[in-house]
mmCIF file with all atom_site columns, C-alpha atoms in Angstrom:
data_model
loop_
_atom_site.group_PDB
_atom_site.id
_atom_site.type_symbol
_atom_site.label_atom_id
_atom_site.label_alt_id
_atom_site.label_comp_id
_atom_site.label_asym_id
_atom_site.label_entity_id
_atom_site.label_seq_id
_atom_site.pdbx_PDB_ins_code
_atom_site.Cartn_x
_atom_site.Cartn_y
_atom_site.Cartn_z
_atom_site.occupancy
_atom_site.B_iso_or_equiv
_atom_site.pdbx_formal_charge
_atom_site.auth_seq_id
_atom_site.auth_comp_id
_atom_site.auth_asym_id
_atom_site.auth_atom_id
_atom_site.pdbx_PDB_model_num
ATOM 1   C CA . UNK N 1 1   ? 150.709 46.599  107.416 1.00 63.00 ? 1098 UNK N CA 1
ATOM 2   C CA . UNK N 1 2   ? 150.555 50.177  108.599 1.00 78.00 ? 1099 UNK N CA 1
ATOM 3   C CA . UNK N 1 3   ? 147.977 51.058  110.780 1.00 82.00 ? 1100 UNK N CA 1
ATOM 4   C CA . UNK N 1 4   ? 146.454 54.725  109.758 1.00 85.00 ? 1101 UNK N CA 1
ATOM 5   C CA . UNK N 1 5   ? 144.278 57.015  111.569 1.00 83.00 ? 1102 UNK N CA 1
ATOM 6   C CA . UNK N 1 6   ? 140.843 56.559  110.108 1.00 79.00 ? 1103 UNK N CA 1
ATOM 7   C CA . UNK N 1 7   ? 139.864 60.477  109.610 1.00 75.00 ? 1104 UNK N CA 1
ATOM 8   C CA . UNK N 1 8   ? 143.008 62.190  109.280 1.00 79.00 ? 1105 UNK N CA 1
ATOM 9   C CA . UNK N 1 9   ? 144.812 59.274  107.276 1.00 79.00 ? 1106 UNK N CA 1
ATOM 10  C CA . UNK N 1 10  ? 148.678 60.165  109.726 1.00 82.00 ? 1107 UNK N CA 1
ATOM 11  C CA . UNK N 1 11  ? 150.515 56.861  110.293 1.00 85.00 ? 1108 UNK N CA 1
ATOM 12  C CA . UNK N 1 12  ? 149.662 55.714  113.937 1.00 82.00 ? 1109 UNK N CA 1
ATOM 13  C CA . UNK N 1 13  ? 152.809 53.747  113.933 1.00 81.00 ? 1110 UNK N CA 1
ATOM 14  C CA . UNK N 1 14  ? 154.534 54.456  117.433 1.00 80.00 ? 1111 UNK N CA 1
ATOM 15  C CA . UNK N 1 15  ? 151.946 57.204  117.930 1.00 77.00 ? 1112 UNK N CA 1
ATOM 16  C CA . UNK N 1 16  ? 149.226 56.569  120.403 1.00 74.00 ? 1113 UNK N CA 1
ATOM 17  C CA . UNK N 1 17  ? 145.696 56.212  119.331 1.00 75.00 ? 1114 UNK N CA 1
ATOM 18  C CA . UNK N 1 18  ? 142.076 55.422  120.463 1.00 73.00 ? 1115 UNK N CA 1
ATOM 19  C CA . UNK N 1 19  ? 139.866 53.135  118.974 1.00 74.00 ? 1116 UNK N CA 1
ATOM 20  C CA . UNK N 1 20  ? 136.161 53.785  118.368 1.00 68.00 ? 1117 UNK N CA 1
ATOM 21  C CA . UNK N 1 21  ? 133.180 52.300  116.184 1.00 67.00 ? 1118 UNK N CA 1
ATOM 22  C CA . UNK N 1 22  ? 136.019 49.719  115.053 1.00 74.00 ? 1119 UNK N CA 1
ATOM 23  C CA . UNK N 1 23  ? 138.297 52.655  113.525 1.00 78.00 ? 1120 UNK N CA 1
ATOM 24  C CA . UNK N 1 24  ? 141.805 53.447  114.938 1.00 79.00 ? 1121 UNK N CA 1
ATOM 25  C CA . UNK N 1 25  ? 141.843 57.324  115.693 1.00 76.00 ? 1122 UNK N CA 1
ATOM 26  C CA . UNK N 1 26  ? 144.850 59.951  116.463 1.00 79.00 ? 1123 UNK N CA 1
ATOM 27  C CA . UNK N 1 27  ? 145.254 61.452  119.820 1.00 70.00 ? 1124 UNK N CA 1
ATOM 28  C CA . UNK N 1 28  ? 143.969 65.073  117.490 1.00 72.00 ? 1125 UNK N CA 1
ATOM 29  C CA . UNK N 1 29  ? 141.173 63.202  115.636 1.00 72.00 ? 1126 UNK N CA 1
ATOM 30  C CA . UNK N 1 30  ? 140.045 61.223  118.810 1.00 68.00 ? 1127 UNK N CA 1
ATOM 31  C CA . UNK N 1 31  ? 138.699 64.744  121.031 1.00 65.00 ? 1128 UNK N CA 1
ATOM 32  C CA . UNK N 1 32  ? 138.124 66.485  117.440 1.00 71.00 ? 1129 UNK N CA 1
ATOM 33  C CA . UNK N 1 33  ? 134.522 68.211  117.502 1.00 79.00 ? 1130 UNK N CA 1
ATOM 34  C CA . UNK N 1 34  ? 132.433 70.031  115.199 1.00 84.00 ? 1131 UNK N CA 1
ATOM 35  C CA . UNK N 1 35  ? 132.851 73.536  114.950 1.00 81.00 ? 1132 UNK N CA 1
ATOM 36  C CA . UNK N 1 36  ? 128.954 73.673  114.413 1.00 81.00 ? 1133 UNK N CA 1
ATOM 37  C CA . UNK N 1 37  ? 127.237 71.630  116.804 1.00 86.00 ? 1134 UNK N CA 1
ATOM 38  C CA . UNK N 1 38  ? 130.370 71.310  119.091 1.00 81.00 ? 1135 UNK N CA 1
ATOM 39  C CA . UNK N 1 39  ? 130.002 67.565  119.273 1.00 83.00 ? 1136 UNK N CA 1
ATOM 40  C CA . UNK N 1 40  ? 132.651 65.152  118.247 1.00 79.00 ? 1137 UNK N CA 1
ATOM 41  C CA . UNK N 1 41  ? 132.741 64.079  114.577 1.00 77.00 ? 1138 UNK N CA 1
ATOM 42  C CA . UNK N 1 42  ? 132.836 59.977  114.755 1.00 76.00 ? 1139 UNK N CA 1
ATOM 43  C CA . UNK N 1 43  ? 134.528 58.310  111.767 1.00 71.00 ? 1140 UNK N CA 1
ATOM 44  C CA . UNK N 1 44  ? 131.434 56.761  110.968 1.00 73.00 ? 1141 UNK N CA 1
ATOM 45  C CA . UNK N 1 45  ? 129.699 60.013  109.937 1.00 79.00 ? 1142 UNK N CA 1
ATOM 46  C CA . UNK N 1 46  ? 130.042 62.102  106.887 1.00 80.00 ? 1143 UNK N CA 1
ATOM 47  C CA . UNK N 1 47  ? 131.902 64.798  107.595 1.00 81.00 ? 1144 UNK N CA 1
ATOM 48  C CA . UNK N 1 48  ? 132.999 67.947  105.477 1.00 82.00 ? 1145 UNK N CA 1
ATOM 49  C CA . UNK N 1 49  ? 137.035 69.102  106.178 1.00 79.00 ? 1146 UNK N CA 1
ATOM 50  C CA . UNK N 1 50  ? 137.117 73.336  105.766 1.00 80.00 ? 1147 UNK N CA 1
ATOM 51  C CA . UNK N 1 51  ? 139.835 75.180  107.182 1.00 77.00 ? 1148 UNK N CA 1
ATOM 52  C CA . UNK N 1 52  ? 142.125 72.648  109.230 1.00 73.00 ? 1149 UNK N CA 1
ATOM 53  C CA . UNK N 1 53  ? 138.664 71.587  111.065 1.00 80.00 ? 1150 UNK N CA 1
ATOM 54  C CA . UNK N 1 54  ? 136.448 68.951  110.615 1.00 79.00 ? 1151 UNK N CA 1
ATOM 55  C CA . UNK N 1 55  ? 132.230 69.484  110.139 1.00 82.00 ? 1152 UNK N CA 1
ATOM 56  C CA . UNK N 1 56  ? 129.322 66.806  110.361 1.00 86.00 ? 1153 UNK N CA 1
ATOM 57  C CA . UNK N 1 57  ? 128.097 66.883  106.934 1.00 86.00 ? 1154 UNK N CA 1
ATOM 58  C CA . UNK N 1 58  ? 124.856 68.826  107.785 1.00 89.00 ? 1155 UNK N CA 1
ATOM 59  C CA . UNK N 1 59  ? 126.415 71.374  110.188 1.00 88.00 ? 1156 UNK N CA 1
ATOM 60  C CA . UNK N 1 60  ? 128.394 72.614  107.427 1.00 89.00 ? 1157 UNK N CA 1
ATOM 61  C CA . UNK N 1 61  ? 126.012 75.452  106.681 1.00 89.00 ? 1158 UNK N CA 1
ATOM 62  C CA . UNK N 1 62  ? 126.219 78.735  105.181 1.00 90.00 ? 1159 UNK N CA 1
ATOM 63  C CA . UNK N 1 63  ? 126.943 81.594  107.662 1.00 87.00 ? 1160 UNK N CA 1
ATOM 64  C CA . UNK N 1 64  ? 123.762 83.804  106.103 1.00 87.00 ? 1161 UNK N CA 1
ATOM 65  C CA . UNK N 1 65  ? 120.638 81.423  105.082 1.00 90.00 ? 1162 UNK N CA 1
ATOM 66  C CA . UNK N 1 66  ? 122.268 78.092  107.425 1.00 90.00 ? 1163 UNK N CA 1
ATOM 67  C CA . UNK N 1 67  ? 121.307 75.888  104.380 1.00 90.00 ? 1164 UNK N CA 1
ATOM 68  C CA . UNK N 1 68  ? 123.495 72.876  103.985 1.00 89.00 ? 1165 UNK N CA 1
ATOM 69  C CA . UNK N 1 69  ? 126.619 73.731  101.474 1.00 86.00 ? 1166 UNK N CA 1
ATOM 70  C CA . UNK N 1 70  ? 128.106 70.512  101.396 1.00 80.00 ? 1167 UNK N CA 1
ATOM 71  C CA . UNK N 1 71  ? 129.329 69.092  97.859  1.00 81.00 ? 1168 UNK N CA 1
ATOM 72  C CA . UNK N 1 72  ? 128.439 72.974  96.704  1.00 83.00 ? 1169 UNK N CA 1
ATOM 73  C CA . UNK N 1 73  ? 130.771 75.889  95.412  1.00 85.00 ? 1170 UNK N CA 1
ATOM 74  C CA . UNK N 1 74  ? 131.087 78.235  98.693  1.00 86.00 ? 1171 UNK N CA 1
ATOM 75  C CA . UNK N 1 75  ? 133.126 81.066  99.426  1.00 85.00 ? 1172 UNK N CA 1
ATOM 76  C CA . UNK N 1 76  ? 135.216 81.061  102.553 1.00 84.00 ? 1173 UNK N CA 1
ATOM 77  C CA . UNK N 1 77  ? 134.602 83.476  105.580 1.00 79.00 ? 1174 UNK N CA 1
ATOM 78  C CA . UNK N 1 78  ? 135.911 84.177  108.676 1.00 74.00 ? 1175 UNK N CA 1
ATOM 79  C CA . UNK N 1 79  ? 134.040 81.532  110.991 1.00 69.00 ? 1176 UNK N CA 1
ATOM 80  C CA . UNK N 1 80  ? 132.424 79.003  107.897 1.00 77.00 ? 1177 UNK N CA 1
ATOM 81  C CA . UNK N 1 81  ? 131.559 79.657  104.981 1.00 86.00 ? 1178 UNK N CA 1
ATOM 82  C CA . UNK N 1 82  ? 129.164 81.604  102.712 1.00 87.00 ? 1179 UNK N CA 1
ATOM 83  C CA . UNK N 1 83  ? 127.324 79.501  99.601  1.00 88.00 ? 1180 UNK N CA 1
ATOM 84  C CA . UNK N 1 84  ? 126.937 81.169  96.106  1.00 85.00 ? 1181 UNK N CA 1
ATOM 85  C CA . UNK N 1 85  ? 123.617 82.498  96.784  1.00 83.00 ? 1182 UNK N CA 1
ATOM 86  C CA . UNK N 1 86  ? 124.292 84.397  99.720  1.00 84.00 ? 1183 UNK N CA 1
ATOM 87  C CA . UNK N 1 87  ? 127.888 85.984  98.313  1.00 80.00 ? 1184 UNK N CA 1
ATOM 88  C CA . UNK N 1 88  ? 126.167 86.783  95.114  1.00 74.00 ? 1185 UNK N CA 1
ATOM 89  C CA . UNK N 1 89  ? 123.574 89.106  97.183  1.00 73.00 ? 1186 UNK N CA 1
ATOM 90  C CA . UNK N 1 90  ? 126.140 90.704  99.003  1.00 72.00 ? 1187 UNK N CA 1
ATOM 91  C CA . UNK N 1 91  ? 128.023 91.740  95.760  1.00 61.00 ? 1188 UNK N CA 1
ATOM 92  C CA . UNK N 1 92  ? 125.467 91.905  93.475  1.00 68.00 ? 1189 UNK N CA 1
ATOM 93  C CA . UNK N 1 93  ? 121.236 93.771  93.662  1.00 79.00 ? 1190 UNK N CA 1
ATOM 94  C CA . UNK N 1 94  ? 118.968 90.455  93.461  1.00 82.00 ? 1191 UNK N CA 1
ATOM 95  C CA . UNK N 1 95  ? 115.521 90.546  91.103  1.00 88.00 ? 1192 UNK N CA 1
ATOM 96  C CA . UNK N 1 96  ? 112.351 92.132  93.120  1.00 89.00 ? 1193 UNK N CA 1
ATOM 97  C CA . UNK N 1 97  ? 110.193 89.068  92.156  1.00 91.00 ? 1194 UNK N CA 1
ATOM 98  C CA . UNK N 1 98  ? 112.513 85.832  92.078  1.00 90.00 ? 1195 UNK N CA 1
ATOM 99  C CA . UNK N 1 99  ? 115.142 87.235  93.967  1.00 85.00 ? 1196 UNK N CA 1
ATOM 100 C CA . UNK N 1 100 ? 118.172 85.847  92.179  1.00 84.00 ? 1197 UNK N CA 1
ATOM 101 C CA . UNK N 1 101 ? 120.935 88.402  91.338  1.00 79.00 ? 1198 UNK N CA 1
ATOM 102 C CA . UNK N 1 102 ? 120.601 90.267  88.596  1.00 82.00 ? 1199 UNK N CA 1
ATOM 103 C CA . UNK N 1 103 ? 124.219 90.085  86.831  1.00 76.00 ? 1200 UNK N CA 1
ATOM 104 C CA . UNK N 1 104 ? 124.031 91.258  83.252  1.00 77.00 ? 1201 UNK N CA 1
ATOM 105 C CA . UNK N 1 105 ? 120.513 92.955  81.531  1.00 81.00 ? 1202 UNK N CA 1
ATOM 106 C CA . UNK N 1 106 ? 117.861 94.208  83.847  1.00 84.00 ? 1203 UNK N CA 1
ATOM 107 C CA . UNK N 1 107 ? 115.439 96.584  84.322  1.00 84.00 ? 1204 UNK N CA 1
ATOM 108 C CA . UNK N 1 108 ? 114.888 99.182  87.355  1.00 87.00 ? 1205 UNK N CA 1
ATOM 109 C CA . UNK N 1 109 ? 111.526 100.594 88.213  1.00 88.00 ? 1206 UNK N CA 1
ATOM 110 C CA . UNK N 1 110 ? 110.352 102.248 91.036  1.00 87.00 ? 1207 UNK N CA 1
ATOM 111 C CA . UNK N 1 111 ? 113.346 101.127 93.793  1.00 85.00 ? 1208 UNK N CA 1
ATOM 112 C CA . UNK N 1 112 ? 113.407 97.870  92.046  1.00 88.00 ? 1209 UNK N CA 1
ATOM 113 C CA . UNK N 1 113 ? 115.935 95.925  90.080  1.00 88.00 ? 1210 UNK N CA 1
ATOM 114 C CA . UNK N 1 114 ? 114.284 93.081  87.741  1.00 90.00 ? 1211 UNK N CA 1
ATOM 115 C CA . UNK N 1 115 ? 115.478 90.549  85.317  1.00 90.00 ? 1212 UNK N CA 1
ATOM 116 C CA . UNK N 1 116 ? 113.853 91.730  81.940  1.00 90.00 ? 1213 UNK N CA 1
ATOM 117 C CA . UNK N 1 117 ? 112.109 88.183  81.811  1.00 91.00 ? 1214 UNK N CA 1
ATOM 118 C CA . UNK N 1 118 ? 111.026 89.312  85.404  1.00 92.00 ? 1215 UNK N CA 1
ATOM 119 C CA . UNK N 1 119 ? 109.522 92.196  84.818  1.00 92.00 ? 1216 UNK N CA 1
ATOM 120 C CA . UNK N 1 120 ? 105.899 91.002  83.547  1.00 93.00 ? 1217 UNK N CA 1
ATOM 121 C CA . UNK N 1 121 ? 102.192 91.908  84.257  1.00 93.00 ? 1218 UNK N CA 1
ATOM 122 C CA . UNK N 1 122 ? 100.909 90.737  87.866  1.00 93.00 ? 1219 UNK N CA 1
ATOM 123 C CA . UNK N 1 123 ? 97.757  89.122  86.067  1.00 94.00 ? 1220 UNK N CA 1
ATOM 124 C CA . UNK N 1 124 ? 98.749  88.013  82.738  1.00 95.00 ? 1221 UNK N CA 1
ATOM 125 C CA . UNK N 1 125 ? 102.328 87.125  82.625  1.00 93.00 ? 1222 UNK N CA 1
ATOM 126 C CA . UNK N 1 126 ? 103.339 89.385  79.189  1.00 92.00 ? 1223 UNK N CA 1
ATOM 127 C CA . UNK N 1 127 ? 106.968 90.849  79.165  1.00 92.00 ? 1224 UNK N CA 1
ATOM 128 C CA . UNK N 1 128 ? 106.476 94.388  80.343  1.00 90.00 ? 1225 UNK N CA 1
ATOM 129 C CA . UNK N 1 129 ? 109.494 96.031  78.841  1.00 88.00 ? 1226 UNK N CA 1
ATOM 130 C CA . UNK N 1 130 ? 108.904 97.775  75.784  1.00 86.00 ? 1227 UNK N CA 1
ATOM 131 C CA . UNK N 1 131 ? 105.431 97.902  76.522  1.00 86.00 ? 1228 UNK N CA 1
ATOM 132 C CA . UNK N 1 132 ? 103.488 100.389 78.887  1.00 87.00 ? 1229 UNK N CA 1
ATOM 133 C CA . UNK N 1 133 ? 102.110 99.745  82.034  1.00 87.00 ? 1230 UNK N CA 1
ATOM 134 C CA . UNK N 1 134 ? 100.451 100.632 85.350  1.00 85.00 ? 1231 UNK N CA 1
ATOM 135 C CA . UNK N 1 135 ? 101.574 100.234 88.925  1.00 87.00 ? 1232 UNK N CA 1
ATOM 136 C CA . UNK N 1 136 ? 98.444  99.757  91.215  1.00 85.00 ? 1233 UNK N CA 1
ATOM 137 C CA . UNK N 1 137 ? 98.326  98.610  94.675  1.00 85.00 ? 1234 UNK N CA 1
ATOM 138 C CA . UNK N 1 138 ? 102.059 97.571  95.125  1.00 86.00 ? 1235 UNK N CA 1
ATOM 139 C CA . UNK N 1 139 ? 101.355 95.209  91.480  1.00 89.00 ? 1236 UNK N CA 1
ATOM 140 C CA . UNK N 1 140 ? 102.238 96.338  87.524  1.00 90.00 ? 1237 UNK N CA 1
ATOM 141 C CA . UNK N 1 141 ? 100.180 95.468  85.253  1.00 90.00 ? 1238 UNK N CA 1
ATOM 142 C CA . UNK N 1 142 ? 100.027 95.878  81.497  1.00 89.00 ? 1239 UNK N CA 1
ATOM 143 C CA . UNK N 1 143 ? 97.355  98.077  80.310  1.00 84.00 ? 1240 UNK N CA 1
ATOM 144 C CA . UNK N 1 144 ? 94.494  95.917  79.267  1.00 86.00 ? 1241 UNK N CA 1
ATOM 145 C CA . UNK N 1 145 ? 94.499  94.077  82.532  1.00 87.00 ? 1242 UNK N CA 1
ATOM 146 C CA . UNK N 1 146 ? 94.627  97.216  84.947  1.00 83.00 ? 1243 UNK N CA 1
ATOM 147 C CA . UNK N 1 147 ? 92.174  98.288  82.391  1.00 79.00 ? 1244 UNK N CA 1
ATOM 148 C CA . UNK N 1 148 ? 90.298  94.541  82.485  1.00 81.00 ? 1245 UNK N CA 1
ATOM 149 C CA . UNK N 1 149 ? 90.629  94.172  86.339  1.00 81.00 ? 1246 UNK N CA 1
ATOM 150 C CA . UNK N 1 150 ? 91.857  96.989  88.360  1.00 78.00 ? 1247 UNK N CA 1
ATOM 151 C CA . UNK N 1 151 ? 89.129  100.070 87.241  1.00 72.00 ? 1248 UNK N CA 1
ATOM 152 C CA . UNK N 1 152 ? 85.631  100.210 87.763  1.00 70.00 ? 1249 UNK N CA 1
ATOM 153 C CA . UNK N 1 153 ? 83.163  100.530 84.231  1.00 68.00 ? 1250 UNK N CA 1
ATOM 154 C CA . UNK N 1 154 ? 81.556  103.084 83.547  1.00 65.00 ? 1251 UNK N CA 1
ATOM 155 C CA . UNK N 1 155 ? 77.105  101.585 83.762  1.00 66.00 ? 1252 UNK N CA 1
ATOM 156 C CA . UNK N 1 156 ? 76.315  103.533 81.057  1.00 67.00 ? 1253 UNK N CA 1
ATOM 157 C CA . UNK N 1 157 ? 78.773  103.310 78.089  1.00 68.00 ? 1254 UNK N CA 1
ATOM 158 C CA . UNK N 1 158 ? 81.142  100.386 79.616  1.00 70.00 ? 1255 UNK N CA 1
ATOM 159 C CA . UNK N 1 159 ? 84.247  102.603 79.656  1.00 67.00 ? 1256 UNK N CA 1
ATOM 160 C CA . UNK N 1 160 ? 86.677  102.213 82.046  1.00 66.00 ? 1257 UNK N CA 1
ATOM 161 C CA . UNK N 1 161 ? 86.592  105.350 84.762  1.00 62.00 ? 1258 UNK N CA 1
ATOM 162 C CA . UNK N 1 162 ? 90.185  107.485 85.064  1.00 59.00 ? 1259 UNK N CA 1
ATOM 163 C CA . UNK N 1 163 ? 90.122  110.741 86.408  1.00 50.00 ? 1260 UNK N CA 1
ATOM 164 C CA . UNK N 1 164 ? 89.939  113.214 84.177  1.00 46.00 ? 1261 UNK N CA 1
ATOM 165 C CA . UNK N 1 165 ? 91.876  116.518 84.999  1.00 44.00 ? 1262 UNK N CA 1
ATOM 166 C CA . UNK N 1 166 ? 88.966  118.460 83.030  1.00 45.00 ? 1263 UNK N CA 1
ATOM 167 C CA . UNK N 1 167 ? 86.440  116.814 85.281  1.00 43.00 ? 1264 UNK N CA 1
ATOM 168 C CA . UNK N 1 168 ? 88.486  117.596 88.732  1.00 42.00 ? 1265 UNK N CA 1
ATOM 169 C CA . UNK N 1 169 ? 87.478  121.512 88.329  1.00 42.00 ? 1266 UNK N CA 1
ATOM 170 C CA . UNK N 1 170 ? 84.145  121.282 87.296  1.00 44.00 ? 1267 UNK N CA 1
ATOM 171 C CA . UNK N 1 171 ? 82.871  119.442 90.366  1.00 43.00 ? 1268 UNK N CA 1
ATOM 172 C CA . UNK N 1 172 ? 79.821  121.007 91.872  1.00 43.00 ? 1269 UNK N CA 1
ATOM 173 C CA . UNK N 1 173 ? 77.800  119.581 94.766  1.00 38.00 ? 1270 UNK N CA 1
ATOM 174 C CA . UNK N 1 174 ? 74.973  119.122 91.672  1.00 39.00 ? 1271 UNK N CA 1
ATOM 175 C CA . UNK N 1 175 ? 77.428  117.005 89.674  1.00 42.00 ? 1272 UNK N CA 1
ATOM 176 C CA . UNK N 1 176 ? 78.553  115.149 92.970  1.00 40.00 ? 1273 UNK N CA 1
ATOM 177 C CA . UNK N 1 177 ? 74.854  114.201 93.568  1.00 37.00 ? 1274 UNK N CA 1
ATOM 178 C CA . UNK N 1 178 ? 74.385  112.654 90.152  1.00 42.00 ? 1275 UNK N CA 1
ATOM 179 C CA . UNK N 1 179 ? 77.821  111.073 90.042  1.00 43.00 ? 1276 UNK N CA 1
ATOM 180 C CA . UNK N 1 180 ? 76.633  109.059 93.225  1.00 41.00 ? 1277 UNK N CA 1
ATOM 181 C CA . UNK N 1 181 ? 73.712  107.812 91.512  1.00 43.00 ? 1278 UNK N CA 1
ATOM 182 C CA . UNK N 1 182 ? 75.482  105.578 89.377  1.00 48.00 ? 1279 UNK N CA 1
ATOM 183 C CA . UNK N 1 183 ? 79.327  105.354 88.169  1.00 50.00 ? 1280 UNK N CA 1
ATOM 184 C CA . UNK N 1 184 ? 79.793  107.338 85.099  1.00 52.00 ? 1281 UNK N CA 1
ATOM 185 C CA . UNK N 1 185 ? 82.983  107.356 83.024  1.00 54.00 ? 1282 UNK N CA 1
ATOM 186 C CA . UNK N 1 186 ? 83.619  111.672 82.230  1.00 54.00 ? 1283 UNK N CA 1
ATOM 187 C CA . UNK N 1 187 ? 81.986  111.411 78.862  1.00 58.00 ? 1284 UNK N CA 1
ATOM 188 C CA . UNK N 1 188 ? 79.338  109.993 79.742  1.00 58.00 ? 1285 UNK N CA 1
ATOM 189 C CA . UNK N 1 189 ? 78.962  112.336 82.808  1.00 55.00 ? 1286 UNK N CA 1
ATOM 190 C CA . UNK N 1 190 ? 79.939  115.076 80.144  1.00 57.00 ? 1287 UNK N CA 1
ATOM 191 C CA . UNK N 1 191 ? 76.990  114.279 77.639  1.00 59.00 ? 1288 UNK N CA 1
ATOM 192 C CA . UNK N 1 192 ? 74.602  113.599 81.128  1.00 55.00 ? 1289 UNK N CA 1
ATOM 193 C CA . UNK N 1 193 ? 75.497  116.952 82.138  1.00 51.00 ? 1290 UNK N CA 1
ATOM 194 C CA . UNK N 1 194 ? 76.586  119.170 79.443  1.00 54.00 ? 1291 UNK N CA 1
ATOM 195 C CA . UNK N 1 195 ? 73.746  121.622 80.191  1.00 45.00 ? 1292 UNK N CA 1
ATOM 196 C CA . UNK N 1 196 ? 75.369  122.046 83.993  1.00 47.00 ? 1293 UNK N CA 1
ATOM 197 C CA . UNK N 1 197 ? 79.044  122.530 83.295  1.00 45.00 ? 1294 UNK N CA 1
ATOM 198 C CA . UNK N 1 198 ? 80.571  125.886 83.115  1.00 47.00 ? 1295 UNK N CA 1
ATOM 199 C CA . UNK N 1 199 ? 81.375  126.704 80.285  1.00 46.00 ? 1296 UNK N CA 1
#
């Protein structure tokens, strides 16, 4: 019966060896350690072999996010390696909102790269594209919920209130004074007021 070296599998055969945890070791496996934690991998343990070296299981980590990449496709890097995720960033502009790389359609607003089925109203969840909407606050919405939830009503008709250019230059401190009083959309302030604006 030949007698084999319980990691690395050599023929111990005339070769001397070291036994631990009931396993028969080679002089190279015996004072192997992990390249991660620097401690010696025992036969016993689950270990991952990369690159002529031998990891625990769970110090086998990705160089960028250090989650485990064991039993996972990886890429290989100078000092570990790097797991799909991680190389796919590097290569590749990730989503704005789920943060996984966008590869074939998506959508760019603002800075931002999106997967189409990304790019959907803060509040209501409906596909965006195609369809317009409204940045506010760092958030897009579609237009009936920045309508809905982002703009104050106007008390007296129930409009929402946007700016209106044509109301910007007829501002007077006598139309400031009754625009305090309550919030009025510009055609209701308009019709409140029509007596007062120039003309």
């Amino acid at each position: 019966m030949c007698i084999t070296c319980a990691l690395c599998d050599v023929s111990l055969t005339g070769q001397s060896s070291v036994k631990r945890e009931d396993a028969n070791l080679c002089i190279t496996c015996s004072s192997h350690k992990c390249p991660g934690c620097k401690r010696e991998v025992k036969p016993s343990q689950k270990k991952v072999e990369y690159n002529n070296e031998r990891w625990h299981d769970e110090c086998f980590t990705c160089l960028f996010c250090k989650h485990t990449i064991t039993c996972q496709p990886f890429f290989p890097s100078s000092g570990g390696a790097v797991c799909e995720r991680c190389h796919a960033k590097k290569l590749v502009d990730t989503c704005a909102v789920c943060d996984i790389p966008v590869e074939q359609e998506g959508f760019s607003f603002d800075g931002k790269l999106y997967h189409c089925s990304c790019f959907t109203c803060e509040r209501c969840d409906l596909s965006l594209i195609s369809r317009r909407f409204t940045p506010h606050d760092g958030h897009i919405y579609c237009t009936e919920c920045f309508l809905q939830h982002c703009v104050s009503m106007c008390e007296r008709c129930s409009k929402p209130l946007i700016a209106h250019p044509a109301l910007l230059s007829t501002i007077t401190p006598y139309v400031l004074a009754i625009m305090f009083e309550g919030l009025l959309c510009f055609f209701s302030l308009r019709s409140a007021l029509s007596n007062c604006l120039p003309t």
